[in-house]
Amino acid sequence: MNLDRRLLALLRGPRTAFFVTVALGVLGGLLIVAQAALVAWMVNAVFLQKAGLAEIRWAVLAFVVVLGLRAAAAWGAEVSAFRVAADVKRTLRERLLTHLALLGPVYTHGERTGELTNTLTEGLEELETYFRRYLPQVVLAAVVPLLVLVLVFPRDWISGLIMLLTAPLIPLFMNLIGSIAESLTKKQWAQLERMSAFLLDALQGLTALKILGRSREYIRRVETVSDRFRETTLEVLRIAFLSALVLEWVGTLSTAVVSVGIGLRLLYGKLTFEQAFFVLLLTPEFYFPLRQLGARFHAGMGGVAAAERIFAVLDTPPQIPPESVSAAAAKPLLPQEIFPLRLESVTFTYPDGSVPALQDVSLTIEEGMQLALVGPSGAGKTTLAYLLLRFIVPQSGEIWVGERRLAEIPAAVWRQSVAWVPQQPYLFNTTVEENIRLARPDASFDDIVQAAKIARADEFIRTLPEGYQTVVGEQGARLSGGQAQRIALARALLKDAPFLILDEPTASLDPEHEAAIQEGLQALLARRTALIIAHRLNTVTQADRIAVLENGRVVQWGAPDELAAQEGLFRRLLQARGAVS
Ligand code: ADP
């Protein structure tokens, strides 16, 4: 489906409001005509027929009423156009967010958060302008001139003909200029996205830049990027101003031609004064909507450029197809339905990766087993966790959940059955209670406190200014890394899923936190089946099984003491940590 049709399809929701906008626009056009007719009649009556105030009183009254109605129609049209735009924006935002949720973290990471954020904010704003200002104007530009023509032709066909011939000049010029502006607008949009991505990146990495002493260099790069954006913006504006000038000029010139013609015909007595004046009053109104369209053309193009980007995101097929089972209705699987959980010759390559991140990996996780994944950074540990979380799907091989393939289980059901504690847990800018409750929306406050107690989080939460009601700040800014970890552990405990995937914290924590986290972790792991991306020596040595990954392959597999006794990567890793000499 082409872009314009897709944009129009968005109007299906706010259909009524859009029709109201158009209808009020047309009503506005009719009122303009009525106003011109009244003015022409009054001027004619007073100046040529020497009428007194009493004779034209009704016309003056009607004129005031028409003025009032015009204002009301214009106001109504604005309001309903705003409704349309707000509705479209809300629908699209929902669709985008749902789709992004479906595409999952692997896509959003790959896509650069800054660009996506820009699409979700600026992009939707641009589209709002398109629906609020541009589209209603397109309709008006088609309807009002037609109305004027219908009225002018019977009274003064020569003026009508001039209008008919000059009117297409405006869209023609607009198109000519538009084709140049279009590529420029797209360029501007691309640059805005790049700039947003770059700025967000720099902001998030500010600490690193400061520490590495690179912030000055970055400032220069920020300057370059914003300079480039400024230049493109100015180019776009130059074209926009130029086009406005040309359109004004065409409009004014055409009005002048019509006026001169009318003047001459009036002079030679071929027209009555009232008719001539009426046509003269209508002439600017004929060109006005067209010129206005030209002025808003730029907004329209910005909307189209943004729409392309929005639809590109919406068109990216998700790896996991959408399902009928809603997250709320999903019940977790029973442990006996999940285990043994087996990976069979699983291979996965990232869309932009040249070598597989995981290659021919086979593993079995039995019920109650704690499997530690170890290996150097980049070995594929996170990728394995992502596969088990169903963020990504293997290109070959199979993941078996008990008797079933993982792909056959609705994602919502599966996600109820797995708890995931990432290395850097994400905390939302809301209360501690809400942050823990995310794991199980229907949990009672007591459940939450209980989970926090087991995770060793309760003690520090109570010391916060408002206890469980303390708002944690963006990304948990008010909390230390260790505290955030313990809240994440409380989440996982509250969820109480039969299978746990845990990416252990590596950050060196102060001893007090370290001890608390260890206790929390032990409590979480007790009697649970877990896959642990292990960075700590005691987790590794206490695991039931260890899989050693290297370059996407399982190079060693077995119990910790077995592996420690063998020559190999595991022994070398232990040696590096000073555990074995
Ligand atoms: P680990 O968790 O063991 O450090 P990962 O599973 O994160 O390793 O990465 C395995 C390999 O996949 C690495 O070579 C990494 O560069 C690559 N990789 C990870 N994430 C992506 C991604 N989103 N796109 C492309 N390649 C990726």
Coordinates of C-alpha atoms and ligand atoms in Angstrom, one line a residue:
M1 CA 0.0 0.0 0.0
N2 CA 1.4 3.4 -0.8
L3 CA 2.2 6.0 1.8
D4 CA -0.7 8.4 1.1
R5 CA -3.2 5.6 1.3
R6 CA -1.8 4.4 4.5
L7 CA -1.9 7.9 6.0
L8 CA -5.5 8.2 4.9
A9 CA -6.3 4.8 6.4
L10 CA -5.3 6.3 9.8
L11 CA -8.4 8.6 9.5
R12 CA -10.7 5.6 9.8
G13 CA -10.8 6.0 13.6
P14 CA -11.5 9.7 13.9
R15 CA -13.8 9.6 10.8
T16 CA -16.6 11.7 12.3
A17 CA -14.2 14.4 13.6
F18 CA -12.6 14.6 10.2
F19 CA -15.9 15.0 8.4
V20 CA -16.9 17.7 10.9
T21 CA -13.6 19.5 10.1
V22 CA -14.2 19.3 6.4
A23 CA -17.9 20.3 6.8
L24 CA -17.0 23.3 8.9
G25 CA -14.4 24.3 6.4
V26 CA -17.0 24.2 3.6
L27 CA -19.4 26.1 5.8
G28 CA -16.7 28.7 6.3
G29 CA -16.3 28.9 2.5
L30 CA -20.1 29.5 2.1
L31 CA -20.0 32.2 4.8
I32 CA -17.2 34.0 3.0
V33 CA -19.4 34.1 -0.1
A34 CA -22.4 35.3 1.9
Q35 CA -20.2 38.0 3.5
A36 CA -19.0 39.2 0.1
A37 CA -22.5 39.3 -1.3
L38 CA -23.7 41.3 1.7
V39 CA -20.9 43.8 1.6
A40 CA -21.4 44.3 -2.2
W41 CA -25.1 44.8 -1.7
M42 CA -24.6 47.3 1.1
V43 CA -21.9 49.3 -0.6
N44 CA -24.1 49.4 -3.7
A45 CA -27.2 50.5 -1.8
V46 CA -25.4 53.2 0.3
F47 CA -23.2 54.7 -2.4
L48 CA -25.1 54.3 -5.6
Q49 CA -28.7 54.2 -4.4
K50 CA -28.2 56.6 -1.5
A51 CA -30.0 54.2 0.9
G52 CA -30.3 55.2 4.5
L53 CA -29.4 53.1 7.6
A54 CA -32.9 52.0 8.0
E55 CA -33.0 50.3 4.6
I56 CA -29.8 48.4 5.1
R57 CA -30.3 47.5 8.8
W58 CA -31.2 43.9 8.0
A59 CA -28.0 43.5 5.9
V60 CA -25.8 45.0 8.7
L61 CA -27.4 42.6 11.1
A62 CA -26.9 39.7 8.8
F63 CA -23.3 40.8 8.2
V64 CA -22.7 40.6 12.0
V65 CA -24.3 37.2 12.2
V66 CA -22.2 35.9 9.3
L67 CA -19.0 37.2 10.9
G68 CA -20.0 35.5 14.2
L69 CA -20.7 32.2 12.4
R70 CA -17.4 32.4 10.5
A71 CA -15.5 32.8 13.7
A72 CA -17.5 29.9 15.2
A73 CA -16.9 27.7 12.1
A74 CA -13.2 28.4 12.2
W75 CA -13.0 27.6 15.9
G76 CA -15.0 24.4 15.4
A77 CA -12.8 23.3 12.5
E78 CA -9.7 23.9 14.6
V79 CA -11.0 21.9 17.5
S80 CA -12.2 19.0 15.4
A81 CA -8.9 19.0 13.4
F82 CA -7.1 18.9 16.7
R83 CA -9.3 15.9 17.8
V84 CA -8.4 14.1 14.5
A85 CA -4.7 14.7 15.0
A86 CA -4.7 13.7 18.6
D87 CA -6.6 10.5 17.8
V88 CA -4.2 9.5 15.0
K89 CA -1.3 10.3 17.2
R90 CA -2.6 8.2 20.1
T91 CA -3.4 5.2 17.8
L92 CA 0.0 5.4 16.1
R93 CA 1.8 5.7 19.4
E94 CA 0.0 2.7 20.8
R95 CA 0.7 0.7 17.6
L96 CA 4.4 1.7 17.7
L97 CA 4.8 0.8 21.3
T98 CA 3.0 -2.5 20.9
H99 CA 5.1 -3.3 17.9
L100 CA 8.3 -2.3 19.6
A101 CA 7.4 -4.6 22.5
L102 CA 6.9 -7.4 20.0
L103 CA 10.2 -6.7 18.2
G104 CA 11.9 -7.0 21.6
P105 CA 15.1 -5.7 23.1
V106 CA 17.3 -7.1 20.4
Y107 CA 15.7 -4.8 17.8
T108 CA 15.6 -1.7 20.0
H109 CA 19.2 -2.1 20.9
G110 CA 20.2 -2.5 17.3
E111 CA 18.2 0.4 16.2
R112 CA 19.8 3.0 18.4
T113 CA 17.6 4.3 21.1
G114 CA 18.0 7.9 20.1
E115 CA 16.6 7.4 16.6
L116 CA 13.6 5.4 17.9
T117 CA 12.9 8.0 20.6
N118 CA 13.0 10.6 17.9
T119 CA 10.5 8.7 15.8
L120 CA 8.2 8.2 18.8
T121 CA 8.3 11.9 19.8
E122 CA 9.2 14.3 16.9
G123 CA 7.9 11.9 14.3
L124 CA 4.5 11.7 15.9
E125 CA 4.4 15.5 16.4
E126 CA 5.2 16.0 12.7
L127 CA 2.4 13.7 11.8
E128 CA 0.1 15.6 14.1
T129 CA 0.8 18.8 12.1
Y130 CA 0.1 16.9 9.0
F131 CA -3.3 15.9 10.1
R132 CA -4.2 19.1 11.9
R133 CA -3.0 21.7 9.5
Y134 CA -2.2 20.2 6.1
L135 CA -4.9 17.7 5.4
P136 CA -7.9 19.9 6.2
Q137 CA -6.3 22.6 4.0
V138 CA -6.0 20.2 1.1
V139 CA -9.8 19.7 1.3
L140 CA -10.4 23.4 1.6
A141 CA -8.1 24.2 -1.3
A142 CA -10.2 21.8 -3.4
V143 CA -13.7 23.0 -2.2
V144 CA -13.6 26.8 -1.7
P145 CA -12.1 27.8 -5.1
L146 CA -14.7 25.5 -6.8
L147 CA -17.5 27.2 -4.9
V148 CA -16.2 30.7 -5.8
L149 CA -15.9 29.6 -9.5
V150 CA -19.5 28.4 -9.5
L151 CA -20.7 31.8 -8.3
V152 CA -18.4 33.9 -10.4
F153 CA -19.0 32.3 -13.8
P154 CA -22.6 33.3 -14.2
R155 CA -21.9 36.9 -13.2
D156 CA -18.6 37.5 -15.0
W157 CA -17.4 34.6 -17.1
I158 CA -14.2 36.4 -18.1
S159 CA -13.1 36.7 -14.5
G160 CA -14.1 33.1 -13.9
L161 CA -11.9 32.1 -16.9
I162 CA -8.9 34.0 -15.6
M163 CA -9.3 32.4 -12.2
L164 CA -9.7 29.0 -13.8
L165 CA -6.5 29.4 -15.9
T166 CA -4.3 30.9 -13.1
A167 CA -5.4 28.7 -10.3
P168 CA -3.4 25.6 -11.5
L169 CA -0.3 27.8 -11.5
I170 CA -0.2 27.7 -7.7
P171 CA -0.2 23.8 -7.4
L172 CA 2.2 23.7 -10.4
F173 CA 4.8 25.9 -8.8
M174 CA 4.2 24.2 -5.5
N175 CA 4.9 20.8 -7.0
L176 CA 8.0 22.1 -8.8
I177 CA 9.4 23.5 -5.6
G178 CA 8.1 20.6 -3.7
S179 CA 10.1 18.1 -5.5
I180 CA 13.2 19.9 -4.5
A181 CA 12.0 20.4 -1.0
E182 CA 11.0 16.8 -0.6
S183 CA 14.5 15.3 -0.8
L184 CA 15.7 18.1 1.4
T185 CA 13.1 17.4 4.0
K186 CA 14.0 13.8 4.0
K187 CA 17.6 14.7 4.4
Q188 CA 16.7 17.0 7.3
W189 CA 14.8 14.3 8.9
A190 CA 17.6 11.8 8.6
Q191 CA 20.0 14.3 10.1
L192 CA 17.6 15.1 13.0
E193 CA 17.5 11.4 13.8
R194 CA 21.2 11.0 13.6
M195 CA 21.7 14.1 15.8
S196 CA 19.2 12.8 18.4
A197 CA 20.9 9.4 18.4
F198 CA 24.3 11.0 18.8
L199 CA 23.2 13.4 21.6
L200 CA 21.5 10.6 23.6
D201 CA 24.5 8.4 23.2
A202 CA 26.8 11.2 24.4
L203 CA 24.5 12.1 27.3
Q204 CA 24.3 8.5 28.4
G205 CA 28.1 8.1 28.1
L206 CA 28.9 11.4 29.8
T207 CA 30.6 9.8 32.8
A208 CA 32.8 7.7 30.5
L209 CA 33.7 10.7 28.4
K210 CA 34.6 12.7 31.4
I211 CA 36.7 10.0 33.0
L212 CA 38.5 9.3 29.7
G213 CA 39.0 13.1 29.2
R214 CA 37.3 13.0 25.9
S215 CA 34.4 15.4 26.5
R216 CA 36.0 18.2 24.6
E217 CA 36.4 16.2 21.6
Y218 CA 32.8 15.1 21.9
I219 CA 31.7 18.8 22.2
R220 CA 33.4 19.4 18.9
R221 CA 31.6 16.5 17.3
V222 CA 28.3 17.7 18.8
E223 CA 29.1 21.0 17.1
T224 CA 29.7 19.4 13.8
V225 CA 26.6 17.3 13.9
S226 CA 24.4 20.2 14.9
D227 CA 26.0 22.5 12.3
R228 CA 25.1 20.0 9.7
F229 CA 21.6 19.9 10.9
R230 CA 21.4 23.7 11.0
E231 CA 22.6 23.9 7.4
T232 CA 20.1 21.4 6.1
T233 CA 17.3 23.2 8.1
L234 CA 18.3 26.5 6.6
E235 CA 18.3 24.9 3.1
V236 CA 14.8 23.6 3.8
L237 CA 13.7 27.0 5.1
R238 CA 15.2 28.8 2.1
I239 CA 13.1 26.6 -0.2
A240 CA 10.0 27.1 2.1
F241 CA 10.4 30.9 2.0
L242 CA 11.1 30.9 -1.7
S243 CA 8.0 28.9 -2.3
A244 CA 5.9 31.1 -0.1
L245 CA 7.1 34.1 -2.0
V246 CA 6.4 32.5 -5.4
L247 CA 2.9 31.5 -4.3
E248 CA 2.2 34.9 -2.9
W249 CA 3.4 36.4 -6.1
V250 CA 1.3 34.2 -8.3
G251 CA -1.7 34.9 -6.1
T252 CA -1.3 38.6 -6.1
L253 CA -0.6 38.9 -9.8
S254 CA -3.6 36.8 -10.7
T255 CA -5.8 38.9 -8.4
A256 CA -4.4 42.0 -10.1
V257 CA -5.2 40.7 -13.6
V258 CA -8.8 39.9 -12.5
S259 CA -9.2 43.3 -10.9
V260 CA -8.0 45.2 -14.0
G261 CA -10.3 43.2 -16.2
I262 CA -13.3 44.0 -13.9
G263 CA -12.4 47.7 -13.7
L264 CA -12.3 47.9 -17.5
R265 CA -15.6 46.1 -18.0
L266 CA -17.2 48.3 -15.3
L267 CA -15.9 51.4 -17.1
Y268 CA -17.5 50.2 -20.3
G269 CA -20.7 49.4 -18.6
K270 CA -20.5 45.7 -19.2
L271 CA -21.0 44.9 -15.6
T272 CA -23.1 46.4 -12.8
F273 CA -21.2 47.8 -9.9
E274 CA -22.7 45.3 -7.4
Q275 CA -21.7 42.3 -9.6
A276 CA -18.2 43.7 -10.2
F277 CA -17.7 44.4 -6.5
F278 CA -18.9 41.0 -5.5
V279 CA -16.5 39.3 -7.9
L280 CA -13.7 41.5 -6.8
L281 CA -14.3 40.7 -3.1
L282 CA -14.3 37.0 -3.9
T283 CA -11.1 37.0 -6.0
P284 CA -8.7 37.0 -3.1
E285 CA -10.8 34.4 -1.3
F286 CA -10.3 32.2 -4.4
Y287 CA -6.6 32.3 -4.2
F288 CA -6.3 32.3 -0.4
P289 CA -6.9 28.6 0.3
L290 CA -4.5 27.7 -2.4
R291 CA -1.8 29.9 -1.0
Q292 CA -2.5 28.7 2.4
L293 CA -2.0 25.2 1.2
G294 CA 1.4 26.2 -0.3
A295 CA 2.4 27.6 3.1
R296 CA 1.4 24.4 4.8
F297 CA 3.0 22.2 2.2
H298 CA 6.2 22.1 4.2
A299 CA 4.3 20.8 7.2
G300 CA 2.8 18.2 5.0
M301 CA 6.1 17.0 3.7
G302 CA 7.6 16.8 7.2
G303 CA 4.7 14.6 8.1
V304 CA 5.2 12.3 5.1
A305 CA 8.9 12.0 5.9
A306 CA 8.1 11.1 9.5
A307 CA 5.4 8.7 8.4
E308 CA 7.9 6.8 6.3
R309 CA 10.1 6.2 9.3
I310 CA 7.1 5.2 11.5
F311 CA 5.8 2.8 8.9
A312 CA 9.3 1.3 8.5
V313 CA 9.3 0.4 12.2
L314 CA 5.8 -0.9 12.0
D315 CA 6.7 -3.0 8.9
T316 CA 9.7 -4.7 10.5
P317 CA 8.4 -8.2 11.0
P318 CA 8.7 -9.4 14.6
Q319 CA 10.7 -12.6 15.2
I320 CA 8.0 -13.9 17.4
P321 CA 4.6 -13.6 15.7
P322 CA 1.8 -11.9 17.7
E323 CA -0.3 -14.3 19.7
S324 CA -3.9 -14.6 20.8
V325 CA -3.0 -15.4 24.4
S326 CA -3.0 -12.2 26.4
A327 CA -0.3 -11.7 29.1
A328 CA -3.0 -11.3 31.7
A329 CA -4.7 -14.6 30.9
A330 CA -1.5 -16.6 30.6
K331 CA -0.8 -19.1 33.4
P332 CA 2.8 -20.2 34.0
L333 CA 3.7 -23.8 33.0
L334 CA 4.3 -26.4 35.7
P335 CA 7.9 -27.5 36.3
Q336 CA 7.2 -30.9 34.9
E337 CA 5.9 -29.3 31.7
I338 CA 9.2 -27.3 31.3
F339 CA 11.9 -29.8 32.2
P340 CA 14.0 -31.2 30.8
L341 CA 14.7 -28.1 28.9
R342 CA 16.9 -29.0 26.0
L343 CA 18.9 -27.1 23.4
E344 CA 19.6 -29.2 20.4
S345 CA 22.3 -28.0 17.9
V346 CA 21.2 -24.4 18.3
T347 CA 22.8 -21.9 16.0
F348 CA 22.1 -18.2 16.0
T349 CA 23.6 -15.3 14.1
Y350 CA 22.5 -11.7 14.7
P351 CA 21.0 -10.0 11.6
D352 CA 24.1 -7.8 11.3
G353 CA 26.6 -10.3 12.6
S354 CA 29.0 -12.1 10.2
V355 CA 29.9 -15.1 12.5
P356 CA 27.3 -17.0 14.5
A357 CA 27.0 -15.8 18.1
L358 CA 26.1 -19.3 19.0
Q359 CA 27.0 -22.4 17.0
D360 CA 25.7 -25.9 17.3
V361 CA 25.0 -25.6 21.0
S362 CA 23.4 -28.5 22.8
L363 CA 22.5 -28.5 26.5
T364 CA 20.1 -30.0 28.9
I365 CA 18.6 -28.4 32.0
E366 CA 16.9 -30.9 34.4
E367 CA 14.4 -29.9 37.0
G368 CA 16.1 -28.5 40.1
M369 CA 19.5 -28.1 38.3
Q370 CA 21.5 -25.0 38.6
L371 CA 23.5 -24.5 35.4
A372 CA 26.3 -22.0 35.4
L373 CA 27.4 -20.5 32.1
V374 CA 30.9 -19.3 32.1
G375 CA 33.2 -18.0 29.4
P376 CA 35.0 -15.0 28.3
S377 CA 33.1 -11.9 27.3
G378 CA 31.6 -12.2 23.8
A379 CA 31.3 -16.0 24.1
G380 CA 27.6 -16.0 23.6
K381 CA 26.3 -16.2 27.2
T382 CA 23.8 -13.4 26.9
T383 CA 22.7 -14.6 23.5
L384 CA 21.9 -18.0 25.0
A385 CA 19.8 -16.3 27.7
Y386 CA 18.0 -14.2 25.1
L387 CA 17.2 -17.4 23.2
L388 CA 15.7 -19.0 26.3
L389 CA 13.7 -15.8 26.9
R390 CA 12.5 -15.9 23.3
F391 CA 13.7 -12.5 22.5
I392 CA 15.3 -14.1 19.5
V393 CA 14.7 -17.4 17.6
P394 CA 17.5 -19.7 16.5
Q395 CA 18.1 -20.0 12.8
S396 CA 18.7 -23.7 13.1
G397 CA 18.4 -26.3 15.8
E398 CA 15.6 -26.7 18.3
I399 CA 14.7 -25.7 21.9
W400 CA 12.6 -28.3 23.6
V401 CA 10.5 -27.5 26.6
G402 CA 9.6 -30.9 28.0
E403 CA 7.8 -32.6 25.1
R404 CA 7.1 -29.4 23.2
R405 CA 9.1 -27.1 21.1
L406 CA 9.6 -23.6 22.6
A407 CA 8.2 -22.1 19.4
E408 CA 4.8 -23.8 20.0
I409 CA 4.4 -22.3 23.4
P410 CA 2.7 -18.8 23.4
A411 CA 5.3 -16.2 24.3
A412 CA 3.0 -14.8 27.0
V413 CA 2.7 -18.2 28.7
W414 CA 6.4 -18.8 28.5
R415 CA 7.3 -15.4 29.9
Q416 CA 5.0 -16.2 32.9
S417 CA 7.1 -19.3 33.5
V418 CA 10.5 -17.6 33.4
A419 CA 12.0 -15.0 35.7
W420 CA 14.8 -12.9 34.4
V421 CA 17.3 -11.0 36.5
P422 CA 19.5 -9.0 34.2
Q423 CA 22.9 -7.7 35.2
Q424 CA 21.7 -4.1 35.3
P425 CA 18.1 -4.3 36.3
Y426 CA 15.9 -1.6 34.9
L427 CA 14.0 0.4 37.5
F428 CA 11.2 2.6 36.4
N429 CA 10.7 6.1 37.7
T430 CA 8.0 5.2 40.2
T431 CA 7.7 3.9 43.7
V432 CA 9.7 1.0 45.1
E433 CA 6.5 -0.9 45.6
E434 CA 5.4 -0.4 42.0
N435 CA 8.8 -1.5 40.8
I436 CA 8.6 -4.8 42.6
R437 CA 4.9 -5.3 41.8
L438 CA 5.8 -5.3 38.1
A439 CA 6.6 -9.0 38.5
R440 CA 3.0 -9.8 39.6
P441 CA 0.5 -7.0 39.3
D442 CA -2.1 -8.8 41.6
A443 CA 0.4 -9.2 44.5
S444 CA -0.7 -7.9 47.8
F445 CA 1.5 -5.4 49.7
D446 CA 2.4 -8.1 52.2
D447 CA 3.6 -10.4 49.3
I448 CA 5.8 -7.5 48.2
V449 CA 7.3 -6.9 51.6
Q450 CA 7.8 -10.7 52.0
A451 CA 9.7 -10.9 48.7
A452 CA 11.8 -7.8 49.6
K453 CA 12.6 -9.4 53.0
I454 CA 13.9 -12.6 51.4
A455 CA 15.9 -10.5 48.8
R456 CA 17.4 -8.6 51.7
A457 CA 16.0 -5.4 50.3
D458 CA 13.5 -4.7 53.0
E459 CA 16.1 -3.2 55.4
F460 CA 17.3 -0.5 53.1
I461 CA 13.8 0.2 51.7
R462 CA 12.7 1.1 55.2
T463 CA 15.5 3.6 55.6
L464 CA 14.3 5.5 52.4
P465 CA 12.4 8.7 53.1
E466 CA 9.0 7.3 52.2
G467 CA 9.8 3.6 52.5
Y468 CA 8.1 1.5 49.9
Q469 CA 6.4 4.7 48.5
T470 CA 9.7 6.3 47.6
V471 CA 10.0 7.2 44.0
V472 CA 13.3 5.8 42.8
G473 CA 14.1 8.4 40.1
E474 CA 14.9 7.8 36.4
Q475 CA 16.5 4.4 36.0
G476 CA 16.6 4.1 39.8
A477 CA 18.9 7.1 40.1
R478 CA 18.3 7.4 43.8
L479 CA 19.5 3.9 44.5
S480 CA 22.9 2.4 44.5
G481 CA 23.7 -0.4 42.1
G482 CA 23.5 -3.0 44.9
Q483 CA 20.2 -1.7 46.1
A484 CA 18.8 -1.8 42.5
Q485 CA 20.1 -5.4 42.3
R486 CA 18.2 -6.4 45.4
I487 CA 15.0 -4.8 44.1
A488 CA 15.4 -6.9 41.0
L489 CA 15.9 -10.0 43.2
A490 CA 12.7 -9.2 45.0
R491 CA 10.9 -8.9 41.7
A492 CA 12.1 -12.4 40.7
L493 CA 11.1 -13.8 44.1
L494 CA 7.7 -12.2 43.8
K495 CA 7.2 -13.7 40.4
D496 CA 8.1 -17.1 41.7
A497 CA 8.4 -18.6 38.2
P498 CA 9.6 -22.2 37.9
F499 CA 12.6 -21.3 35.8
L500 CA 15.1 -18.5 36.6
I501 CA 17.6 -16.9 34.3
L502 CA 20.1 -14.8 36.2
D503 CA 22.8 -12.6 34.9
E504 CA 25.0 -12.1 37.9
P505 CA 26.2 -8.7 38.8
T506 CA 29.9 -8.2 38.0
A507 CA 30.2 -4.7 39.4
S508 CA 32.4 -4.8 42.5
L509 CA 30.1 -3.8 45.3
D510 CA 31.1 -2.7 48.8
P511 CA 31.3 -5.5 51.3
E512 CA 28.0 -4.7 53.0
H513 CA 26.1 -4.8 49.7
E514 CA 28.1 -7.8 48.5
A515 CA 27.0 -9.8 51.6
A516 CA 23.4 -8.7 51.3
I517 CA 23.3 -9.6 47.6
Q518 CA 24.9 -12.9 48.2
E519 CA 22.2 -13.7 50.8
G520 CA 19.5 -12.5 48.4
L521 CA 20.9 -14.6 45.6
Q522 CA 21.1 -17.7 47.7
A523 CA 17.5 -17.2 48.8
L524 CA 16.4 -16.8 45.2
L525 CA 18.3 -19.8 44.0
A526 CA 17.2 -22.1 46.8
R527 CA 15.3 -25.0 45.3
R528 CA 14.9 -23.3 42.0
T529 CA 15.9 -24.4 38.5
A530 CA 18.2 -21.8 37.2
L531 CA 20.5 -20.8 34.4
I532 CA 23.1 -18.5 35.7
I533 CA 25.5 -16.4 33.7
A534 CA 28.1 -16.7 36.4
H535 CA 30.7 -14.2 37.2
R536 CA 31.3 -15.1 40.9
L537 CA 33.6 -17.9 42.0
N538 CA 31.3 -19.3 44.6
T539 CA 28.3 -19.4 42.3
V540 CA 30.4 -21.2 39.8
T541 CA 31.7 -23.7 42.3
Q542 CA 28.3 -24.3 43.9
A543 CA 26.5 -24.9 40.6
D544 CA 25.4 -28.4 39.7
R545 CA 26.6 -28.2 36.1
I546 CA 28.8 -25.9 34.2
A547 CA 28.8 -25.1 30.5
V548 CA 31.9 -23.3 29.3
L549 CA 31.3 -21.2 26.2
E550 CA 33.9 -20.0 23.9
N551 CA 33.3 -18.3 20.6
G552 CA 29.7 -19.4 20.6
R553 CA 30.4 -23.1 21.2
V554 CA 30.1 -25.2 24.4
V555 CA 33.7 -26.3 24.9
Q556 CA 33.3 -27.9 28.3
W557 CA 30.4 -29.4 30.2
G558 CA 30.2 -31.1 33.6
A559 CA 30.2 -30.7 37.3
P560 CA 32.5 -28.0 38.8
D561 CA 35.0 -30.3 40.4
E562 CA 35.3 -32.5 37.3
L563 CA 36.0 -29.5 35.2
A564 CA 38.4 -28.0 37.7
A565 CA 40.4 -31.2 37.5
Q566 CA 40.6 -31.1 33.7
E567 CA 43.0 -29.1 31.5
G568 CA 41.0 -26.5 29.7
L569 CA 39.4 -23.1 29.5
F570 CA 37.5 -23.6 32.8
R571 CA 40.7 -24.3 34.7
R572 CA 42.4 -21.3 33.1
L573 CA 39.4 -19.1 34.1
L574 CA 39.7 -20.3 37.7
Q575 CA 43.4 -19.7 37.7
A576 CA 42.8 -16.2 36.4
R577 CA 40.6 -15.6 39.4
G578 CA 43.2 -17.1 41.7
A579 CA 41.0 -20.0 42.8
V580 CA 43.4 -22.7 41.6
S581 CA 47.1 -22.5 41.4
Ligands
ADP1 P1 28.5 -12.7 26.3 O1 27.3 -12.5 26.9 O2 29.1 -14.0 26.5 O3 29.6 -11.6 26.6 P2 27.1 -12.1 23.9 O4 26.1 -13.2 23.8 O5 26.6 -10.8 24.3 O6 28.3 -12.6 24.7 O7 27.7 -12.0 22.4 C1 28.0 -13.0 21.6 C2 28.5 -12.5 20.2 O8 27.4 -11.9 19.6 C3 29.5 -11.4 20.3 O9 30.5 -11.7 19.3 C4 28.8 -10.1 20.1 O10 29.6 -9.2 19.4 C5 27.6 -10.6 19.2 N1 26.4 -9.8 19.5 C6 25.8 -9.6 20.7 N2 24.7 -8.9 20.6 C7 24.6 -8.5 19.3 C8 23.7 -7.7 18.5 N3 22.6 -7.1 19.0 N4 23.9 -7.6 17.2 C9 25.0 -8.2 16.6 N5 25.9 -8.9 17.3 C10 25.7 -9.1 18.6

